[in-house]
Amino acid sequence: MNLNNIHNVYFIGIGGIGMSALARYFKANEKHVAGYDKTPTEITNSLTDLGIEVHFEDGIEHIETSFLNPATTLIVYTPAIPKNHSELTYFKNHGFHVLKRSQILGLITENTFCLAVAGTHGKTTTTSILGHLMKECDVPLTAFLGGISENYNSNLILNGTEVSVVEADEFDRSFLTLSPDIACITSMDADHLDIYGNAETLKESFVAFSKKVKQNGKLFVRNGLPIKGITYGIEDNSDYTIQNIKIENGTYVFDVKTPKTVLENLKFNLPGRHNLSNALIALAMSVEYGCPYQQLAKALASYQGVKRRFTYQIKTENLVYIDDYAHHPEEINAVHQAVREMYPNKKILAIFQPHLFSRTRDFIDDFAKSLSQFDDILLLDIYPARELPIEGVTSLWLLSKITNDNKQLVSKEALISKIKESHAQVILTIGAGDIGEEVKKIKKELSVAS
């Protein structure tokens, strides 16, 4: 399919983070763009500001007639949309090109030099560091991000079209539509078992992805993963490794040993060993692409992060409030490690909203163990996302398994008063559901209180 012959692009689920990046991309390439989503959000508002028409009721009558010509219109949808969605059904039944977001990414990237970041954790941060490093080295690239980069206040970095930087998402195996020149795999922990059934099948899909790398391409893997490639790791014997780590005023200072040289005194501002690992692989991929060391060092120091990835909402002597997207036990462990390393002697309150009934069920004991490490725990009800309830799978069940006694189940309405009762000096909100919508309210109340 030739994207040059397409004049109109219509998105079903346009408010999704990956979908909205594609919408921005097509708008920047002077296509006529519009879409549907369930509810208005900051993302849909920002699309409207760009002149992209968005509506929130499912029905063909809400769509501008220019989008109803199958010859000139491309329909893009997200797998999160229910099968019985009337707009999606209409387009499928009337001869339109109807493609998933991942297939479109495959089409866009196949005529570019493609760098792809895969892994069950760390994709968004790594992709956004990689996009930033290469943009600062003036590589002619388009980077599609799965989060809002703090440096660009966008989920799209546009600096040309010769190179593409993308997240390779394992959810519903969509990363198998890509054929990258340089790729990495950051992690292969069990996740998305609602799709894969078991960890072994998930592993097989990562093996299949590793074979999608072009013939003369390069694959990086985090040291210890069961796939062959150029290795990277922290304080170990990897091909690319971080050494001599120090923390100075909340900033990591370290050296990187590459196969050819040692880069000394690099600086990186995101807390947590997991973020150091993300910075290392982004740096390694940039080096293999051919970016100059000095520019890379400067770019790494100026990287500001991704919204909702260890984002400081309040940072004062007496009170720290951090918001993070962590929604898997390993991610919660990483956040815990980061916050203890930065604030070793302070009381830490974690407010967690579980994401998906199936994920809560599949990892219930691991969730309980990771949450028990915090000093105080407040649990919200499970955010269902694309799922119907599963009998017996509730936040109350998770609460009963947490071994720390300083724990309680709270409603969103009671959240602020319970936070104030805790007297914790470090407060964390964690989860991938609509807990993000509570952040502004919490920040406002805490700012007034302090």
mmCIF file of C-alpha atoms in Angstrom, residues 41-322:
data_model
loop_
_atom_site.group_PDB
_atom_site.id
_atom_site.type_symbol
_atom_site.label_atom_id
_atom_site.label_comp_id
_atom_site.label_asym_id
_atom_site.label_seq_id
_atom_site.Cartn_x
_atom_site.Cartn_y
_atom_site.Cartn_z
ATOM 1 C CA THR A 41 -8.164 13.961 27.621
ATOM 2 C CA GLU A 42 -5.127 16.255 27.557
ATOM 3 C CA ILE A 43 -3.922 14.294 24.524
ATOM 4 C CA THR A 44 -7.158 14.736 22.530
ATOM 5 C CA ASN A 45 -7.180 18.442 23.497
ATOM 6 C CA SER A 46 -3.642 18.838 22.151
ATOM 7 C CA LEU A 47 -4.690 17.144 18.878
ATOM 8 C CA THR A 48 -7.659 19.506 18.560
ATOM 9 C CA ASP A 49 -5.235 22.420 19.039
ATOM 10 C CA LEU A 50 -3.318 21.139 15.990
ATOM 11 C CA GLY A 51 -6.536 21.316 13.923
ATOM 12 C CA ILE A 52 -7.366 17.593 14.145
ATOM 13 C CA GLU A 53 -11.117 16.960 14.495
ATOM 14 C CA VAL A 54 -11.896 14.510 17.344
ATOM 15 C CA HIS A 55 -15.355 13.267 18.413
ATOM 16 C CA PHE A 56 -16.398 11.086 21.361
ATOM 17 C CA GLU A 57 -19.568 9.305 20.221
ATOM 18 C CA ASP A 58 -19.309 6.112 18.191
ATOM 19 C CA GLY A 59 -21.250 6.676 14.959
ATOM 20 C CA ILE A 60 -20.578 7.214 11.243
ATOM 21 C CA GLU A 61 -22.835 10.301 11.254
ATOM 22 C CA HIS A 62 -20.174 12.112 13.323
ATOM 23 C CA ILE A 63 -17.485 11.655 10.644
ATOM 24 C CA GLU A 64 -16.809 14.307 8.019
ATOM 25 C CA THR A 65 -17.881 13.033 4.566
ATOM 26 C CA SER A 66 -14.410 13.455 3.000
ATOM 27 C CA PHE A 67 -13.264 10.512 5.160
ATOM 28 C CA LEU A 68 -15.948 8.225 3.734
ATOM 29 C CA ASN A 69 -14.195 7.598 0.398
ATOM 30 C CA PRO A 70 -12.373 4.219 0.531
ATOM 31 C CA ALA A 71 -10.059 5.157 -2.370
ATOM 32 C CA THR A 72 -8.415 8.076 -0.541
ATOM 33 C CA THR A 73 -8.859 7.225 3.159
ATOM 34 C CA LEU A 74 -6.795 5.049 5.461
ATOM 35 C CA ILE A 75 -8.353 3.773 8.692
ATOM 36 C CA VAL A 76 -6.043 3.138 11.664
ATOM 37 C CA TYR A 77 -7.324 1.404 14.793
ATOM 38 C CA THR A 78 -5.930 0.241 18.125
ATOM 39 C CA PRO A 79 -6.416 -3.351 19.401
ATOM 40 C CA ALA A 80 -7.936 -1.811 22.558
ATOM 41 C CA ILE A 81 -11.112 -0.950 20.543
ATOM 42 C CA PRO A 82 -13.945 -3.490 21.079
ATOM 43 C CA LYS A 83 -14.728 -5.764 18.094
ATOM 44 C CA ASN A 84 -18.353 -4.535 17.924
ATOM 45 C CA HIS A 85 -17.407 -0.842 17.535
ATOM 46 C CA SER A 86 -19.854 0.491 14.911
ATOM 47 C CA GLU A 87 -17.372 2.788 13.090
ATOM 48 C CA LEU A 88 -14.775 0.007 12.867
ATOM 49 C CA THR A 89 -17.438 -2.443 11.606
ATOM 50 C CA TYR A 90 -18.606 0.071 8.981
ATOM 51 C CA PHE A 91 -15.108 0.643 7.583
ATOM 52 C CA LYS A 92 -14.320 -3.098 7.528
ATOM 53 C CA ASN A 93 -17.564 -3.827 5.657
ATOM 54 C CA HIS A 94 -17.189 -1.038 3.079
ATOM 55 C CA GLY A 95 -13.867 -1.816 1.433
ATOM 56 C CA PHE A 96 -11.611 0.617 3.324
ATOM 57 C CA HIS A 97 -7.927 0.007 4.057
ATOM 58 C CA VAL A 98 -8.226 -0.820 7.780
ATOM 59 C CA LEU A 99 -4.879 -1.338 9.526
ATOM 60 C CA LYS A 100 -3.633 -1.660 13.095
ATOM 61 C CA ARG A 101 -1.286 0.996 14.472
ATOM 62 C CA SER A 102 1.606 -1.501 14.368
ATOM 63 C CA GLN A 103 1.045 -2.234 10.671
ATOM 64 C CA ILE A 104 1.186 1.492 9.876
ATOM 65 C CA LEU A 105 4.454 1.801 11.814
ATOM 66 C CA GLY A 106 5.748 -1.111 9.746
ATOM 67 C CA LEU A 107 4.795 0.702 6.513
ATOM 68 C CA ILE A 108 6.307 4.034 7.596
ATOM 69 C CA THR A 109 9.559 2.494 8.806
ATOM 70 C CA GLU A 110 10.215 0.031 5.991
ATOM 71 C CA ASN A 111 11.655 2.770 3.745
ATOM 72 C CA THR A 112 13.788 4.288 6.515
ATOM 73 C CA PHE A 113 16.827 3.271 8.549
ATOM 74 C CA CYS A 114 14.949 1.888 11.562
ATOM 75 C CA LEU A 115 16.050 1.671 15.215
ATOM 76 C CA ALA A 116 13.605 -0.330 17.332
ATOM 77 C CA VAL A 117 13.404 -0.768 21.110
ATOM 78 C CA ALA A 118 11.739 -3.945 22.419
ATOM 79 C CA GLY A 119 11.285 -5.335 25.940
ATOM 80 C CA THR A 120 8.591 -5.767 28.579
ATOM 81 C CA HIS A 121 9.892 -2.755 30.566
ATOM 82 C CA GLY A 122 11.867 0.345 29.686
ATOM 83 C CA LYS A 123 10.707 0.762 26.072
ATOM 84 C CA THR A 124 9.250 4.247 26.347
ATOM 85 C CA THR A 125 12.099 5.761 28.357
ATOM 86 C CA THR A 126 14.759 4.108 26.173
ATOM 87 C CA THR A 127 13.057 5.201 22.935
ATOM 88 C CA SER A 128 12.723 8.745 24.179
ATOM 89 C CA ILE A 129 16.405 8.894 25.284
ATOM 90 C CA LEU A 130 17.457 7.443 21.915
ATOM 91 C CA GLY A 131 15.284 9.917 19.985
ATOM 92 C CA HIS A 132 16.703 12.812 22.031
ATOM 93 C CA LEU A 133 20.357 11.731 21.644
ATOM 94 C CA MET A 134 20.027 11.353 17.877
ATOM 95 C CA LYS A 135 18.064 14.594 17.438
ATOM 96 C CA GLU A 136 20.782 16.461 19.378
ATOM 97 C CA CYS A 137 23.333 14.895 17.002
ATOM 98 C CA ASP A 138 21.147 16.278 14.157
ATOM 99 C CA VAL A 139 20.232 12.896 12.676
ATOM 100 C CA PRO A 140 17.327 13.317 10.176
ATOM 101 C CA LEU A 141 14.882 11.238 12.174
ATOM 102 C CA THR A 142 11.264 10.747 13.173
ATOM 103 C CA ALA A 143 10.831 9.181 16.633
ATOM 104 C CA PHE A 144 7.483 7.680 17.677
ATOM 105 C CA LEU A 145 7.296 7.603 21.485
ATOM 106 C CA GLY A 146 4.936 5.747 23.826
ATOM 107 C CA GLY A 147 4.891 8.661 26.254
ATOM 108 C CA ILE A 148 5.179 12.444 26.379
ATOM 109 C CA SER A 149 8.841 13.489 26.320
ATOM 110 C CA GLU A 150 9.612 16.287 28.799
ATOM 111 C CA ASN A 151 12.236 17.717 26.402
ATOM 112 C CA TYR A 152 9.751 18.139 23.513
ATOM 113 C CA ASN A 153 6.388 18.060 25.331
ATOM 114 C CA SER A 154 5.318 15.612 22.624
ATOM 115 C CA ASN A 155 5.187 11.924 21.772
ATOM 116 C CA LEU A 156 6.721 12.642 18.370
ATOM 117 C CA ILE A 157 10.199 14.000 17.558
ATOM 118 C CA LEU A 158 10.385 15.299 13.972
ATOM 119 C CA ASN A 159 13.749 16.167 12.461
ATOM 120 C CA GLY A 160 13.514 14.498 9.043
ATOM 121 C CA THR A 161 12.359 11.198 7.529
ATOM 122 C CA GLU A 162 15.484 9.175 6.678
ATOM 123 C CA VAL A 163 15.729 7.473 10.094
ATOM 124 C CA SER A 164 12.932 6.197 12.324
ATOM 125 C CA VAL A 165 13.075 5.405 16.037
ATOM 126 C CA VAL A 166 10.197 3.261 17.310
ATOM 127 C CA GLU A 167 8.987 1.266 20.252
ATOM 128 C CA ALA A 168 8.600 -2.372 19.267
ATOM 129 C CA ASP A 169 5.585 -3.421 21.326
ATOM 130 C CA GLU A 170 5.167 -7.092 22.255
ATOM 131 C CA PHE A 171 1.475 -6.589 23.155
ATOM 132 C CA ASP A 172 -0.522 -8.749 20.656
ATOM 133 C CA ARG A 173 2.809 -9.468 18.854
ATOM 134 C CA SER A 174 2.621 -6.162 17.002
ATOM 135 C CA PHE A 175 6.428 -5.771 16.964
ATOM 136 C CA LEU A 176 6.650 -8.509 14.336
ATOM 137 C CA THR A 177 5.510 -5.979 11.684
ATOM 138 C CA LEU A 178 8.898 -4.205 11.947
ATOM 139 C CA SER A 179 12.197 -5.023 10.210
ATOM 140 C CA PRO A 180 14.757 -2.873 12.054
ATOM 141 C CA ASP A 181 18.393 -2.120 11.140
ATOM 142 C CA ILE A 182 19.402 -1.747 14.798
ATOM 143 C CA ALA A 183 17.275 -3.187 17.610
ATOM 144 C CA CYS A 184 17.507 -3.919 21.305
ATOM 145 C CA ILE A 185 15.689 -6.100 23.831
ATOM 146 C CA THR A 186 15.690 -4.566 27.320
ATOM 147 C CA SER A 187 13.813 -7.290 29.239
ATOM 148 C CA MET A 188 11.650 -10.375 28.761
ATOM 149 C CA ASP A 189 9.770 -10.701 32.065
ATOM 150 C CA ALA A 190 6.413 -12.433 31.870
ATOM 151 C CA ASP A 191 3.621 -9.954 31.020
ATOM 152 C CA HIS A 192 0.524 -9.794 28.782
ATOM 153 C CA LEU A 193 -0.339 -13.362 29.768
ATOM 154 C CA ASP A 194 -3.925 -12.542 28.702
ATOM 155 C CA ILE A 195 -2.503 -12.603 25.144
ATOM 156 C CA TYR A 196 0.330 -15.139 25.438
ATOM 157 C CA GLY A 197 -0.974 -17.653 27.974
ATOM 158 C CA ASN A 198 2.477 -18.344 29.443
ATOM 159 C CA ALA A 199 6.003 -16.941 29.754
ATOM 160 C CA GLU A 200 7.462 -19.450 27.273
ATOM 161 C CA THR A 201 5.204 -18.260 24.434
ATOM 162 C CA LEU A 202 6.152 -14.654 25.225
ATOM 163 C CA LYS A 203 9.833 -15.616 25.033
ATOM 164 C CA GLU A 204 9.231 -17.261 21.629
ATOM 165 C CA SER A 205 7.789 -14.012 20.292
ATOM 166 C CA PHE A 206 10.958 -12.136 21.364
ATOM 167 C CA VAL A 207 13.032 -14.775 19.554
ATOM 168 C CA ALA A 208 10.836 -14.195 16.462
ATOM 169 C CA PHE A 209 11.431 -10.428 16.820
ATOM 170 C CA SER A 210 15.207 -10.972 17.017
ATOM 171 C CA LYS A 211 14.989 -12.668 13.617
ATOM 172 C CA LYS A 212 13.213 -9.629 12.101
ATOM 173 C CA VAL A 213 16.430 -7.567 12.354
ATOM 174 C CA LYS A 214 17.786 -6.956 8.825
ATOM 175 C CA GLN A 215 20.548 -9.227 7.539
ATOM 176 C CA ASN A 216 23.446 -6.866 8.232
ATOM 177 C CA GLY A 217 21.680 -5.248 11.173
ATOM 178 C CA LYS A 218 22.645 -5.282 14.853
ATOM 179 C CA LEU A 219 20.768 -6.642 17.837
ATOM 180 C CA PHE A 220 21.575 -5.529 21.400
ATOM 181 C CA VAL A 221 20.375 -7.557 24.388
ATOM 182 C CA ARG A 222 20.607 -6.838 28.073
ATOM 183 C CA ASN A 223 23.237 -9.124 29.572
ATOM 184 C CA GLY A 224 21.689 -12.340 30.900
ATOM 185 C CA LEU A 225 18.785 -12.599 28.443
ATOM 186 C CA PRO A 226 18.567 -15.924 26.561
ATOM 187 C CA ILE A 227 19.047 -14.389 23.096
ATOM 188 C CA LYS A 228 22.360 -13.815 21.304
ATOM 189 C CA GLY A 229 23.398 -10.249 20.511
ATOM 190 C CA ILE A 230 25.705 -7.391 21.489
ATOM 191 C CA THR A 231 25.394 -7.263 25.284
ATOM 192 C CA TYR A 232 24.979 -4.289 27.609
ATOM 193 C CA GLY A 233 24.864 -4.135 31.397
ATOM 194 C CA ILE A 234 25.832 -2.326 34.588
ATOM 195 C CA GLU A 235 29.141 -3.057 36.329
ATOM 196 C CA ASP A 236 29.622 -6.368 34.487
ATOM 197 C CA ASN A 237 31.554 -7.857 31.557
ATOM 198 C CA SER A 238 29.122 -6.787 28.773
ATOM 199 C CA ASP A 239 30.241 -5.371 25.413
ATOM 200 C CA TYR A 240 28.863 -2.010 26.572
ATOM 201 C CA THR A 241 28.995 -1.533 30.337
ATOM 202 C CA ILE A 242 28.598 1.247 32.921
ATOM 203 C CA GLN A 243 31.350 1.562 35.532
ATOM 204 C CA ASN A 244 32.375 3.796 38.463
ATOM 205 C CA ILE A 245 28.857 4.990 39.337
ATOM 206 C CA LYS A 246 28.601 7.962 41.710
ATOM 207 C CA ILE A 247 25.626 10.107 42.748
ATOM 208 C CA GLU A 248 26.268 13.853 42.904
ATOM 209 C CA ASN A 249 23.317 16.110 43.868
ATOM 210 C CA GLY A 250 20.775 13.548 42.661
ATOM 211 C CA THR A 251 22.582 13.042 39.328
ATOM 212 C CA TYR A 252 24.374 9.873 38.235
ATOM 213 C CA VAL A 253 28.012 10.346 37.140
ATOM 214 C CA PHE A 254 29.643 7.304 35.510
ATOM 215 C CA ASP A 255 31.937 5.887 32.821
ATOM 216 C CA VAL A 256 30.881 3.751 29.855
ATOM 217 C CA LYS A 257 33.205 1.104 28.460
ATOM 218 C CA THR A 258 32.446 0.422 24.772
ATOM 219 C CA PRO A 259 34.140 -2.277 22.635
ATOM 220 C CA LYS A 260 36.553 0.433 21.391
ATOM 221 C CA THR A 261 37.013 3.013 24.158
ATOM 222 C CA VAL A 262 35.985 4.337 27.593
ATOM 223 C CA LEU A 263 33.737 7.428 27.836
ATOM 224 C CA GLU A 264 34.395 9.131 31.164
ATOM 225 C CA ASN A 265 32.279 11.239 33.527
ATOM 226 C CA LEU A 266 28.964 11.006 31.705
ATOM 227 C CA LYS A 267 26.000 12.564 33.509
ATOM 228 C CA PHE A 268 22.372 11.413 33.627
ATOM 229 C CA ASN A 269 19.573 12.930 35.699
ATOM 230 C CA LEU A 270 16.955 10.155 35.998
ATOM 231 C CA PRO A 271 17.069 8.198 39.282
ATOM 232 C CA GLY A 272 17.148 4.382 39.417
ATOM 233 C CA ARG A 273 19.437 1.663 38.091
ATOM 234 C CA HIS A 274 16.739 0.716 35.553
ATOM 235 C CA ASN A 275 17.033 4.200 34.037
ATOM 236 C CA LEU A 276 20.828 3.937 33.928
ATOM 237 C CA SER A 277 20.373 0.725 31.964
ATOM 238 C CA ASN A 278 17.941 2.504 29.580
ATOM 239 C CA ALA A 279 20.445 5.354 29.112
ATOM 240 C CA LEU A 280 23.242 2.878 28.368
ATOM 241 C CA ILE A 281 21.393 1.029 25.606
ATOM 242 C CA ALA A 282 20.218 4.282 23.986
ATOM 243 C CA LEU A 283 23.839 5.474 24.042
ATOM 244 C CA ALA A 284 25.121 2.160 22.619
ATOM 245 C CA MET A 285 22.618 2.214 19.728
ATOM 246 C CA SER A 286 23.535 5.850 18.955
ATOM 247 C CA VAL A 287 27.252 4.961 18.968
ATOM 248 C CA GLU A 288 26.653 2.031 16.588
ATOM 249 C CA TYR A 289 24.655 4.339 14.314
ATOM 250 C CA GLY A 290 27.679 6.647 14.196
ATOM 251 C CA CYS A 291 26.870 9.601 16.469
ATOM 252 C CA PRO A 292 29.945 11.487 17.833
ATOM 253 C CA TYR A 293 30.860 10.833 21.492
ATOM 254 C CA GLN A 294 31.106 14.459 22.637
ATOM 255 C CA GLN A 295 27.677 15.407 21.316
ATOM 256 C CA LEU A 296 26.202 12.254 22.867
ATOM 257 C CA ALA A 297 27.644 13.085 26.300
ATOM 258 C CA LYS A 298 26.131 16.577 26.154
ATOM 259 C CA ALA A 299 22.755 15.242 24.945
ATOM 260 C CA LEU A 300 22.615 12.599 27.697
ATOM 261 C CA ALA A 301 23.120 15.268 30.386
ATOM 262 C CA SER A 302 20.292 17.398 28.933
ATOM 263 C CA TYR A 303 17.716 14.570 28.852
ATOM 264 C CA GLN A 304 14.719 15.412 31.079
ATOM 265 C CA GLY A 305 12.591 12.261 31.064
ATOM 266 C CA VAL A 306 9.097 11.134 30.081
ATOM 267 C CA LYS A 307 5.886 12.277 31.776
ATOM 268 C CA ARG A 308 4.697 9.740 34.396
ATOM 269 C CA ARG A 309 8.092 7.974 34.463
ATOM 270 C CA PHE A 310 9.532 8.869 37.910
ATOM 271 C CA THR A 311 8.220 12.401 37.412
ATOM 272 C CA TYR A 312 8.843 14.788 40.300
ATOM 273 C CA GLN A 313 5.622 16.687 41.044
ATOM 274 C CA ILE A 314 6.965 18.249 44.257
ATOM 275 C CA LYS A 315 10.634 18.276 45.311
ATOM 276 C CA THR A 316 11.367 20.220 48.492
ATOM 277 C CA GLU A 317 13.472 19.547 51.607
ATOM 278 C CA ASN A 318 10.439 18.365 53.585
ATOM 279 C CA LEU A 319 8.265 16.767 50.921
ATOM 280 C CA VAL A 320 8.843 14.814 47.722
ATOM 281 C CA TYR A 321 5.965 13.687 45.476
ATOM 282 C CA ILE A 322 6.786 11.410 42.528
#
